PDB file of C-alpha atoms and ligand atoms in Angstrom:
ATOM      1  CA  MET A  10      -2.486   0.526 -11.393  1.00 86.00           C
ATOM      2  CA  ASP A  11      -4.389  -2.550 -12.431  1.00 95.00           C
ATOM      3  CA  PHE A  12      -3.629  -5.929 -10.859  1.00 98.00           C
ATOM      4  CA  THR A  13      -6.429  -7.886 -12.523  1.00 98.00           C
ATOM      5  CA  GLY A  14      -5.695 -11.598 -12.449  1.00 96.00           C
ATOM      6  CA  LYS A  15      -2.457 -11.198 -10.485  1.00 98.00           C
ATOM      7  CA  HIS A  16      -1.794 -13.338  -7.420  1.00 98.00           C
ATOM      8  CA  VAL A  17      -0.042 -11.416  -4.648  1.00 98.00           C
ATOM      9  CA  ILE A  18       1.332 -12.844  -1.401  1.00 99.00           C
ATOM     10  CA  VAL A  19       0.962 -10.363   1.469  1.00 99.00           C
ATOM     11  CA  THR A  20       2.452 -11.269   4.842  1.00 98.00           C
ATOM     12  CA  GLY A  21       0.959  -9.579   7.897  1.00 98.00           C
ATOM     13  CA  ALA A  22      -2.255  -9.028   5.945  1.00 98.00           C
ATOM     14  CA  GLY A  23      -4.385  -9.284   9.084  1.00 98.00           C
ATOM     15  CA  LYS A  24      -3.912  -5.763  10.416  1.00 97.00           C
ATOM     16  CA  GLY A  25      -2.499  -2.332   9.708  1.00 97.00           C
ATOM     17  CA  ILE A  26      -0.413  -1.684   6.602  1.00 98.00           C
ATOM     18  CA  GLY A  27      -0.566  -5.293   5.395  1.00 98.00           C
ATOM     19  CA  ARG A  28      -4.338  -5.307   5.580  1.00 98.00           C
ATOM     20  CA  ALA A  29      -4.634  -1.948   3.790  1.00 98.00           C
ATOM     21  CA  THR A  30      -2.315  -3.302   1.081  1.00 98.00           C
ATOM     22  CA  ALA A  31      -4.341  -6.497   0.723  1.00 98.00           C
ATOM     23  CA  VAL A  32      -7.626  -4.588   0.442  1.00 98.00           C
ATOM     24  CA  MET A  33      -6.199  -2.085  -2.068  1.00 98.00           C
ATOM     25  CA  LEU A  34      -4.746  -4.888  -4.198  1.00 98.00           C
ATOM     26  CA  ALA A  35      -8.067  -6.738  -4.171  1.00 98.00           C
ATOM     27  CA  ARG A  36      -9.953  -3.569  -5.170  1.00 98.00           C
ATOM     28  CA  ARG A  37      -7.585  -3.283  -8.126  1.00 98.00           C
ATOM     29  CA  GLY A  38      -8.243  -6.835  -9.289  1.00 98.00           C
ATOM     30  CA  ALA A  39      -5.657  -8.961  -7.504  1.00 98.00           C
ATOM     31  CA  LYS A  40      -6.170 -12.283  -5.751  1.00 98.00           C
ATOM     32  CA  VAL A  41      -4.447 -11.902  -2.397  1.00 98.00           C
ATOM     33  CA  VAL A  42      -2.782 -14.796  -0.629  1.00 98.00           C
ATOM     34  CA  ALA A  43      -2.707 -13.719   3.020  1.00 98.00           C
ATOM     35  CA  LEU A  44      -0.035 -15.072   5.372  1.00 98.00           C
ATOM     36  CA  THR A  45      -0.631 -13.947   8.926  1.00 98.00           C
ATOM     37  CA  ARG A  46      -1.092 -15.227  12.448  1.00 98.00           C
ATOM     38  CA  SER A  47      -4.508 -14.447  13.957  1.00 97.00           C
ATOM     39  CA  ALA A  48      -7.300 -16.698  12.704  1.00 96.00           C
ATOM     40  CA  ALA A  49      -9.930 -14.012  13.366  1.00 97.00           C
ATOM     41  CA  ASP A  50      -8.099 -11.547  11.093  1.00 98.00           C
ATOM     42  CA  LEU A  51      -7.823 -14.119   8.316  1.00 98.00           C
ATOM     43  CA  GLU A  52     -11.507 -14.912   8.633  1.00 98.00           C
ATOM     44  CA  SER A  53     -12.594 -11.262   8.453  1.00 98.00           C
ATOM     45  CA  LEU A  54     -10.199 -10.518   5.572  1.00 98.00           C
ATOM     46  CA  GLU A  55     -11.487 -13.535   3.655  1.00 98.00           C
ATOM     47  CA  LYS A  56     -15.026 -12.216   4.115  1.00 98.00           C
ATOM     48  CA  GLU A  57     -13.973  -8.727   3.021  1.00 98.00           C
ATOM     49  CA  ILE A  58     -11.903  -9.510  -0.091  1.00 98.00           C
ATOM     50  CA  GLY A  59     -12.112 -13.256  -0.761  1.00 97.00           C
ATOM     51  CA  CYS A  60      -8.404 -13.889  -0.135  1.00 97.00           C
ATOM     52  CA  VAL A  61      -6.622 -17.222   0.183  1.00 98.00           C
ATOM     53  CA  PRO A  62      -5.959 -17.462   3.963  1.00 98.00           C
ATOM     54  CA  ILE A  63      -2.780 -19.130   5.207  1.00 98.00           C
ATOM     55  CA  PRO A  64      -2.295 -19.037   8.988  1.00 98.00           C
ATOM     56  CA  VAL A  65       1.327 -19.054  10.096  1.00 98.00           C
ATOM     57  CA  ASP A  66       3.602 -17.919  12.911  1.00 98.00           C
ATOM     58  CA  LEU A  67       6.422 -16.226  11.008  1.00 98.00           C
ATOM     59  CA  ALA A  68       8.728 -16.567  14.026  1.00 98.00           C
ATOM     60  CA  ASP A  69       8.884 -20.292  13.201  1.00 98.00           C
ATOM     61  CA  ALA A  70      11.278 -20.801  10.277  1.00 98.00           C
ATOM     62  CA  ALA A  71      10.015 -24.249   9.233  1.00 98.00           C
ATOM     63  CA  ALA A  72       6.360 -23.191   9.421  1.00 98.00           C
ATOM     64  CA  THR A  73       7.210 -20.047   7.437  1.00 98.00           C
ATOM     65  CA  ARG A  74       8.797 -22.057   4.642  1.00 98.00           C
ATOM     66  CA  ALA A  75       5.840 -24.462   4.541  1.00 98.00           C
ATOM     67  CA  ALA A  76       3.405 -21.522   4.363  1.00 98.00           C
ATOM     68  CA  ALA A  77       5.433 -19.842   1.617  1.00 98.00           C
ATOM     69  CA  LEU A  78       5.381 -23.027  -0.468  1.00 98.00           C
ATOM     70  CA  LYS A  79       1.622 -23.310   0.078  1.00 98.00           C
ATOM     71  CA  ALA A  80       1.184 -19.724  -1.164  1.00 98.00           C
ATOM     72  CA  LEU A  81       2.716 -20.445  -4.573  1.00 98.00           C
ATOM     73  CA  PRO A  82       2.491 -19.656  -7.398  1.00 98.00           C
ATOM     74  CA  ALA A  83       2.250 -15.892  -7.106  1.00 98.00           C
ATOM     75  CA  ASP A  84       3.060 -12.950  -9.374  1.00 98.00           C
ATOM     76  CA  TYR A  85       4.216 -10.599  -6.611  1.00 98.00           C
ATOM     77  CA  LEU A  86       5.265 -10.643  -2.955  1.00 99.00           C
ATOM     78  CA  VAL A  87       4.815  -8.060  -0.199  1.00 99.00           C
ATOM     79  CA  ASN A  88       6.770  -8.841   2.985  1.00 99.00           C
ATOM     80  CA  CYS A  89       4.846  -6.661   5.426  1.00 98.00           C
ATOM     81  CA  ALA A  90       4.521  -8.599   8.692  1.00 98.00           C
ATOM     82  CA  GLY A  91       6.552  -7.099  11.479  1.00 98.00           C
ATOM     83  CA  THR A  92       6.683  -6.876  15.223  1.00 98.00           C
ATOM     84  CA  THR A  93       8.339  -4.747  17.899  1.00 97.00           C
ATOM     85  CA  GLU A  94       9.251  -4.754  21.566  1.00 96.00           C
ATOM     86  CA  LEU A  95      10.326  -1.540  23.272  1.00 95.00           C
ATOM     87  CA  GLU A  96      13.420  -1.845  25.454  1.00 96.00           C
ATOM     88  CA  PRO A  97      16.261   0.536  26.274  1.00 97.00           C
ATOM     89  CA  PHE A  98      19.493  -0.790  24.788  1.00 98.00           C
ATOM     90  CA  LEU A  99      20.890  -1.772  28.192  1.00 98.00           C
ATOM     91  CA  ASP A 100      17.859  -3.986  28.812  1.00 98.00           C
ATOM     92  CA  VAL A 101      17.467  -5.625  25.384  1.00 98.00           C
ATOM     93  CA  SER A 102      16.864  -9.318  25.981  1.00 98.00           C
ATOM     94  CA  VAL A 103      18.257 -12.024  23.732  1.00 98.00           C
ATOM     95  CA  GLU A 104      14.744 -13.490  23.485  1.00 98.00           C
ATOM     96  CA  ASN A 105      13.240 -10.286  22.095  1.00 98.00           C
ATOM     97  CA  PHE A 106      16.247  -9.611  19.860  1.00 98.00           C
ATOM     98  CA  ASP A 107      15.930 -13.099  18.355  1.00 98.00           C
ATOM     99  CA  LEU A 108      12.136 -12.772  17.998  1.00 98.00           C
ATOM    100  CA  LEU A 109      12.361  -9.475  16.113  1.00 98.00           C
ATOM    101  CA  TYR A 110      15.120 -10.806  13.893  1.00 98.00           C
ATOM    102  CA  ALA A 111      13.078 -13.941  13.160  1.00 98.00           C
ATOM    103  CA  VAL A 112       9.885 -12.087  12.212  1.00 98.00           C
ATOM    104  CA  ASN A 113      11.265  -8.879  10.677  1.00 98.00           C
ATOM    105  CA  THR A 114      14.363 -10.171   8.872  1.00 98.00           C
ATOM    106  CA  ARG A 115      14.493 -13.966   8.591  1.00 99.00           C
ATOM    107  CA  ALA A 116      10.860 -14.572   7.622  1.00 99.00           C
ATOM    108  CA  PRO A 117      10.987 -12.118   4.668  1.00 99.00           C
ATOM    109  CA  MET A 118      14.132 -13.917   3.495  1.00 98.00           C
ATOM    110  CA  ILE A 119      12.473 -17.341   3.642  1.00 99.00           C
ATOM    111  CA  VAL A 120       9.239 -16.271   1.935  1.00 99.00           C
ATOM    112  CA  ALA A 121      11.171 -14.376  -0.754  1.00 99.00           C
ATOM    113  CA  GLN A 122      13.430 -17.364  -1.371  1.00 98.00           C
ATOM    114  CA  GLU A 123      10.519 -19.684  -2.095  1.00 98.00           C
ATOM    115  CA  TYR A 124       8.650 -17.052  -4.147  1.00 99.00           C
ATOM    116  CA  ALA A 125      11.747 -16.229  -6.224  1.00 98.00           C
ATOM    117  CA  ARG A 126      12.787 -19.855  -6.728  1.00 98.00           C
ATOM    118  CA  ASP A 127       9.360 -20.552  -8.191  1.00 98.00           C
ATOM    119  CA  ARG A 128       9.423 -17.476 -10.484  1.00 98.00           C
ATOM    120  CA  VAL A 129      12.979 -18.100 -11.680  1.00 98.00           C
ATOM    121  CA  GLY A 130      12.240 -21.796 -12.251  1.00 98.00           C
ATOM    122  CA  LYS A 131       9.372 -20.811 -14.547  1.00 97.00           C
ATOM    123  CA  GLY A 132      11.299 -18.037 -16.285  1.00 97.00           C
ATOM    124  CA  ALA A 133       8.636 -15.602 -15.027  1.00 98.00           C
ATOM    125  CA  LYS A 134       9.133 -11.976 -14.005  1.00 98.00           C
ATOM    126  CA  GLY A 135       8.079 -10.576 -10.660  1.00 98.00           C
ATOM    127  CA  ALA A 136       8.538  -7.982  -7.947  1.00 98.00           C
ATOM    128  CA  ILE A 137       9.036  -7.992  -4.198  1.00 99.00           C
ATOM    129  CA  VAL A 138       8.432  -5.163  -1.733  1.00 99.00           C
ATOM    130  CA  ASN A 139       9.951  -5.479   1.735  1.00 99.00           C
ATOM    131  CA  VAL A 140       8.319  -3.218   4.314  1.00 98.00           C
ATOM    132  CA  SER A 141      11.140  -1.743   6.369  1.00 98.00           C
ATOM    133  CA  SER A 142      10.951   1.448   8.477  1.00 98.00           C
ATOM    134  CA  VAL A 143      12.538   4.842   9.012  1.00 97.00           C
ATOM    135  CA  ALA A 144      13.997   2.991  12.007  1.00 97.00           C
ATOM    136  CA  ALA A 145      16.491   1.461   9.557  1.00 97.00           C
ATOM    137  CA  PHE A 146      17.888   4.963   8.848  1.00 96.00           C
ATOM    138  CA  VAL A 147      17.947   6.512  12.325  1.00 95.00           C
ATOM    139  CA  GLY A 148      18.518   5.336  15.875  1.00 96.00           C
ATOM    140  CA  ILE A 149      15.234   5.569  17.780  1.00 93.00           C
ATOM    141  CA  PRO A 150      15.591   5.219  21.558  1.00 94.00           C
ATOM    142  CA  ASP A 151      14.099   1.981  22.943  1.00 95.00           C
ATOM    143  CA  HIS A 152      14.014   0.462  19.431  1.00 96.00           C
ATOM    144  CA  ALA A 153      17.481  -1.183  19.303  1.00 98.00           C
ATOM    145  CA  ALA A 154      16.316  -4.658  18.296  1.00 98.00           C
ATOM    146  CA  TYR A 155      13.738  -3.206  15.897  1.00 98.00           C
ATOM    147  CA  CYS A 156      16.251  -0.842  14.245  1.00 98.00           C
ATOM    148  CA  ALA A 157      18.738  -3.709  13.896  1.00 98.00           C
ATOM    149  CA  SER A 158      16.136  -6.056  12.402  1.00 98.00           C
ATOM    150  CA  LYS A 159      14.999  -3.469   9.829  1.00 98.00           C
ATOM    151  CA  SER A 160      18.572  -2.505   8.910  1.00 98.00           C
ATOM    152  CA  GLY A 161      19.196  -6.213   8.358  1.00 98.00           C
ATOM    153  CA  LEU A 162      16.148  -6.377   6.124  1.00 98.00           C
ATOM    154  CA  ASP A 163      17.554  -3.489   4.059  1.00 98.00           C
ATOM    155  CA  GLY A 164      20.807  -5.378   3.525  1.00 98.00           C
ATOM    156  CA  LEU A 165      18.769  -8.299   2.296  1.00 98.00           C
ATOM    157  CA  THR A 166      16.770  -6.044  -0.032  1.00 98.00           C
ATOM    158  CA  ARG A 167      19.933  -4.669  -1.644  1.00 98.00           C
ATOM    159  CA  VAL A 168      21.514  -8.082  -2.244  1.00 98.00           C
ATOM    160  CA  MET A 169      18.244  -9.538  -3.520  1.00 98.00           C
ATOM    161  CA  ALA A 170      17.865  -6.555  -5.861  1.00 98.00           C
ATOM    162  CA  ARG A 171      21.286  -7.216  -7.364  1.00 98.00           C
ATOM    163  CA  GLU A 172      20.949 -10.991  -7.624  1.00 98.00           C
ATOM    164  CA  LEU A 173      17.307 -11.262  -8.671  1.00 98.00           C
ATOM    165  CA  ALA A 174      16.826  -8.336 -11.084  1.00 98.00           C
ATOM    166  CA  PRO A 175      18.954 -10.028 -13.777  1.00 98.00           C
ATOM    167  CA  LYS A 176      16.505 -12.937 -13.422  1.00 98.00           C
ATOM    168  CA  GLY A 177      13.493 -10.633 -13.883  1.00 98.00           C
ATOM    169  CA  ILE A 178      12.508  -9.933 -10.265  1.00 98.00           C
ATOM    170  CA  ARG A 179      12.774  -6.375  -8.931  1.00 98.00           C
ATOM    171  CA  VAL A 180      13.164  -5.915  -5.172  1.00 99.00           C
ATOM    172  CA  ASN A 181      12.520  -2.675  -3.291  1.00 98.00           C
ATOM    173  CA  GLY A 182      11.987  -1.492   0.277  1.00 98.00           C
ATOM    174  CA  VAL A 183       9.516   1.008   1.691  1.00 98.00           C
ATOM    175  CA  HIS A 184      10.274   2.886   4.901  1.00 98.00           C
ATOM    176  CA  PRO A 185       7.186   4.248   6.636  1.00 98.00           C
ATOM    177  CA  THR A 186       7.255   6.769   9.431  1.00 97.00           C
ATOM    178  CA  VAL A 187       4.780   6.312  12.286  1.00 95.00           C
ATOM    179  CA  THR A 188       1.653   4.900  10.672  1.00 96.00           C
ATOM    180  CA  LEU A 189      -1.674   4.715  12.458  1.00 93.00           C
ATOM    181  CA  THR A 190      -1.979   0.959  13.065  1.00 94.00           C
ATOM    182  CA  PRO A 191      -2.098  -1.352  16.108  1.00 89.00           C
ATOM    183  CA  MET A 192       1.733  -1.380  16.108  1.00 88.00           C
ATOM    184  CA  ALA A 193       1.833   2.416  16.365  1.00 90.00           C
ATOM    185  CA  VAL A 194      -0.456   2.258  19.384  1.00 84.00           C
ATOM    186  CA  LYS A 195       2.092  -0.047  21.029  1.00 83.00           C
ATOM    187  CA  ALA A 196       5.148   2.010  20.060  1.00 84.00           C
ATOM    188  CA  TRP A 197       3.917   5.615  20.088  1.00 86.00           C
ATOM    189  CA  SER A 198       1.082   5.980  22.615  1.00 84.00           C
ATOM    190  CA  ASP A 199       3.313   8.046  24.964  1.00 87.00           C
ATOM    191  CA  PRO A 200       2.098  11.605  24.048  1.00 87.00           C
ATOM    192  CA  ASP A 201       5.500  13.257  24.644  1.00 88.00           C
ATOM    193  CA  LYS A 202       7.306  10.738  22.454  1.00 87.00           C
ATOM    194  CA  ALA A 203       4.628  11.022  19.748  1.00 89.00           C
ATOM    195  CA  ALA A 204       4.728  14.841  19.806  1.00 91.00           C
ATOM    196  CA  GLY A 205       8.521  14.820  19.392  1.00 90.00           C
ATOM    197  CA  MET A 206       8.222  12.538  16.367  1.00 91.00           C
ATOM    198  CA  LEU A 207       5.358  14.493  14.837  1.00 93.00           C
ATOM    199  CA  GLY A 208       7.316  17.722  15.199  1.00 93.00           C
ATOM    200  CA  ARG A 209       9.999  16.276  12.932  1.00 94.00           C
ATOM    201  CA  ILE A 210       7.602  15.348  10.098  1.00 96.00           C
ATOM    202  CA  PRO A 211       7.403  18.340   7.706  1.00 96.00           C
ATOM    203  CA  VAL A 212       3.985  17.367   6.281  1.00 96.00           C
ATOM    204  CA  GLY A 213       2.670  17.621   9.843  1.00 94.00           C
ATOM    205  CA  ARG A 214       0.924  14.297  10.340  1.00 94.00           C
ATOM    206  CA  PHE A 215       1.527  10.600  10.843  1.00 95.00           C
ATOM    207  CA  ALA A 216       0.848   8.259   7.917  1.00 96.00           C
ATOM    208  CA  ASP A 217      -2.350   6.357   7.244  1.00 96.00           C
ATOM    209  CA  PRO A 218      -1.984   2.712   6.170  1.00 97.00           C
ATOM    210  CA  ASP A 219      -3.298   3.655   2.696  1.00 98.00           C
ATOM    211  CA  ASP A 220      -0.419   6.154   2.261  1.00 98.00           C
ATOM    212  CA  ILE A 221       1.987   3.240   2.530  1.00 98.00           C
ATOM    213  CA  ALA A 222      -0.143   0.792   0.520  1.00 98.00           C
ATOM    214  CA  GLU A 223      -0.232   3.165  -2.493  1.00 98.00           C
ATOM    215  CA  VAL A 224       3.578   3.214  -2.617  1.00 98.00           C
ATOM    216  CA  ILE A 225       3.790  -0.561  -2.219  1.00 98.00           C
ATOM    217  CA  LEU A 226       1.417  -1.049  -5.156  1.00 98.00           C
ATOM    218  CA  PHE A 227       3.434   1.379  -7.291  1.00 98.00           C
ATOM    219  CA  LEU A 228       6.675  -0.488  -6.568  1.00 98.00           C
ATOM    220  CA  LEU A 229       5.054  -3.821  -7.455  1.00 98.00           C
ATOM    221  CA  SER A 230       3.584  -2.499 -10.680  1.00 98.00           C
ATOM    222  CA  ASP A 231       5.083  -2.375 -14.169  1.00 97.00           C
ATOM    223  CA  GLU A 232       4.995   1.436 -13.866  1.00 97.00           C
ATOM    224  CA  ALA A 233       8.040   0.975 -11.602  1.00 98.00           C
ATOM    225  CA  ALA A 234       9.850  -1.229 -14.140  1.00 98.00           C
ATOM    226  CA  MET A 235      13.152   0.660 -13.717  1.00 98.00           C
ATOM    227  CA  VAL A 236      12.983   0.940  -9.935  1.00 98.00           C
ATOM    228  CA  ASN A 237      15.140  -1.690  -8.249  1.00 98.00           C
ATOM    229  CA  GLY A 238      17.003  -1.802  -4.934  1.00 98.00           C
ATOM    230  CA  LEU A 239      15.388   1.405  -3.687  1.00 97.00           C
ATOM    231  CA  SER A 240      14.902   2.157   0.013  1.00 97.00           C
ATOM    232  CA  MET A 241      11.961   4.508  -0.291  1.00 98.00           C
ATOM    233  CA  PRO A 242      10.995   6.647   2.690  1.00 98.00           C
ATOM    234  CA  VAL A 243       7.247   7.227   3.028  1.00 98.00           C
ATOM    235  CA  ASP A 244       7.699   9.598   5.905  1.00 97.00           C
ATOM    236  CA  GLY A 245       6.447  13.074   5.031  1.00 97.00           C
ATOM    237  CA  GLY A 246      10.064  14.250   4.921  1.00 97.00           C
ATOM    238  CA  TYR A 247      11.088  12.972   8.393  1.00 96.00           C
ATOM    239  CA  THR A 248      14.448  11.640   7.243  1.00 93.00           C
ATOM    240  CA  ILE A 249      15.506  14.884   5.506  1.00 89.00           C
ATOM    241  CA  ALA A 250      14.306  17.205   8.257  1.00 78.00           C
TER     242      ALA A 250
HETATM  243  P1  NDP B 328       0.519  -4.238  12.958  1.00 83.23           P
HETATM  244  O1  NDP B 328       1.034  -4.694  14.259  1.00 83.23           O
HETATM  245  O2  NDP B 328      -0.609  -3.302  12.924  1.00 83.23           O
HETATM  246  O3  NDP B 328       0.212  -5.499  12.008  1.00 83.23           O
HETATM  247  C1  NDP B 328       1.229  -6.440  11.829  1.00 83.23           C
HETATM  248  C2  NDP B 328       0.686  -7.654  11.127  1.00 83.23           C
HETATM  249  O4  NDP B 328       1.772  -8.619  11.043  1.00 83.23           O
HETATM  250  C3  NDP B 328      -0.449  -8.310  11.895  1.00 83.23           C
HETATM  251  O5  NDP B 328      -1.390  -8.842  11.010  1.00 83.23           O
HETATM  252  C4  NDP B 328       0.282  -9.404  12.666  1.00 83.23           C
HETATM  253  O6  NDP B 328      -0.522 -10.505  12.987  1.00 83.23           O
HETATM  254  C5  NDP B 328       1.334  -9.817  11.665  1.00 83.23           C
HETATM  255  N1  NDP B 328       2.403 -10.503  12.392  1.00 83.23           N
HETATM  256  C6  NDP B 328       3.203  -9.996  13.359  1.00 83.23           C
HETATM  257  N2  NDP B 328       3.969 -10.962  13.861  1.00 83.23           N
HETATM  258  C7  NDP B 328       3.651 -12.103  13.211  1.00 83.23           C
HETATM  259  C8  NDP B 328       4.089 -13.445  13.290  1.00 83.23           C
HETATM  260  N3  NDP B 328       5.016 -13.850  14.168  1.00 83.23           N
HETATM  261  N4  NDP B 328       3.552 -14.348  12.441  1.00 83.23           N
HETATM  262  C9  NDP B 328       2.606 -13.994  11.561  1.00 83.23           C
HETATM  263  N5  NDP B 328       2.132 -12.751  11.441  1.00 83.23           N
HETATM  264  C10 NDP B 328       2.647 -11.810  12.264  1.00 83.23           C
HETATM  265  O7  NDP B 328       1.788  -3.570  12.226  1.00 83.23           O
HETATM  266  P2  NDP B 328       1.836  -2.433  11.103  1.00 83.23           P
HETATM  267  O8  NDP B 328       0.790  -2.628  10.104  1.00 83.23           O
HETATM  268  O9  NDP B 328       1.988  -1.152  11.795  1.00 83.23           O
HETATM  269  O10 NDP B 328       3.255  -2.782  10.479  1.00 83.23           O
HETATM  270  C11 NDP B 328       3.398  -3.411   9.211  1.00 83.23           C
HETATM  271  C12 NDP B 328       4.855  -3.307   8.815  1.00 83.23           C
HETATM  272  O11 NDP B 328       5.213  -1.931   8.731  1.00 83.23           O
HETATM  273  C13 NDP B 328       5.792  -3.944   9.835  1.00 83.23           C
HETATM  274  O12 NDP B 328       6.842  -4.589   9.171  1.00 83.23           O
HETATM  275  C14 NDP B 328       6.302  -2.750  10.618  1.00 83.23           C
HETATM  276  O13 NDP B 328       7.560  -3.004  11.185  1.00 83.23           O
HETATM  277  C15 NDP B 328       6.355  -1.694   9.530  1.00 83.23           C
HETATM  278  N6  NDP B 328       6.306  -0.326  10.027  1.00 83.23           N
HETATM  279  C16 NDP B 328       5.246   0.118  10.790  1.00 83.23           C
HETATM  280  C17 NDP B 328       5.231   1.415  11.242  1.00 83.23           C
HETATM  281  C18 NDP B 328       4.114   1.948  12.079  1.00 83.23           C
HETATM  282  O14 NDP B 328       4.257   3.044  12.658  1.00 83.23           O
HETATM  283  N7  NDP B 328       2.962   1.293  12.169  1.00 83.23           N
HETATM  284  C19 NDP B 328       6.333   2.352  10.943  1.00 83.23           C
HETATM  285  C20 NDP B 328       7.377   1.784  10.128  1.00 83.23           C
HETATM  286  C21 NDP B 328       7.350   0.495   9.691  1.00 83.23           C
HETATM  287  P3  NDP B 328      -1.001 -10.738  14.534  1.00 83.23           P
HETATM  288  O15 NDP B 328      -1.615  -9.454  14.971  1.00 83.23           O
HETATM  289  O16 NDP B 328      -1.940 -11.853  14.401  1.00 83.23           O
HETATM  290  O17 NDP B 328       0.254 -11.060  15.286  1.00 83.23           O
END
């Protein structure tokens, strides 16, 4: 898959899956426009791949819209930034619920709106990949707000796929299982919990960020020209086991 000359917005490009996606895109010729929070990550990514760095807190709707407008024009969009807080359902706080919804669901909507408005206005084709999670398919204890935010993102993906594909923009979701990133350290460092999850993954390992990035690039590419509205597990078979 060759992305030479293509501009690609990647949110959450500072760490983990977003960073792996940004680096892979750059190696395949793309110019990455990186929207993420930590200045140090943006600086090191800029050094590594020569991206366009746009610092933003995606929990802030107005700042997110301003950053999305600054990122234009772009050929493709990857909504990868995400966050989590672990709480049993009975203890879920409104603050954390709202934060996860803002970053995991609302921010992808805002960035996609501005990206798609620009593409449609120019009569240009495009593609969006929203990074969801297996947590949108199953109920994972202590992940109520996270599961809800990712299920919400999937609803958005399906409606966007129906409304935008006739205008030339395909929209798909990818659903990773546990992937070895800073987020996984936060969510899965309890060995008993991790072992239980691992035992349900038929391929017998957690994912590497590059496993997810490869699928994201495929869904962006013209090779996936007939793929639209898909919720694609990248989970080693976790959801069928
Ligand atoms: P990481 O925590 O490793 O990286 C997340 C990236 O998103 C960081 O660069 C982070 O920046 C950025 N980000 C988070 N919150 C904000 C914010 N408010 N504003 C701007 N940027 C923000 O996560 P992963 O790479 O693991 O996750 C990437 C995506 O994959 C997420 O959507 C996640 O939900 C999903 N996913 C991850 C799985 C996993 O096991 N790792 C499994 C399934 C899905 P900063 O550090 O500066 O805050």
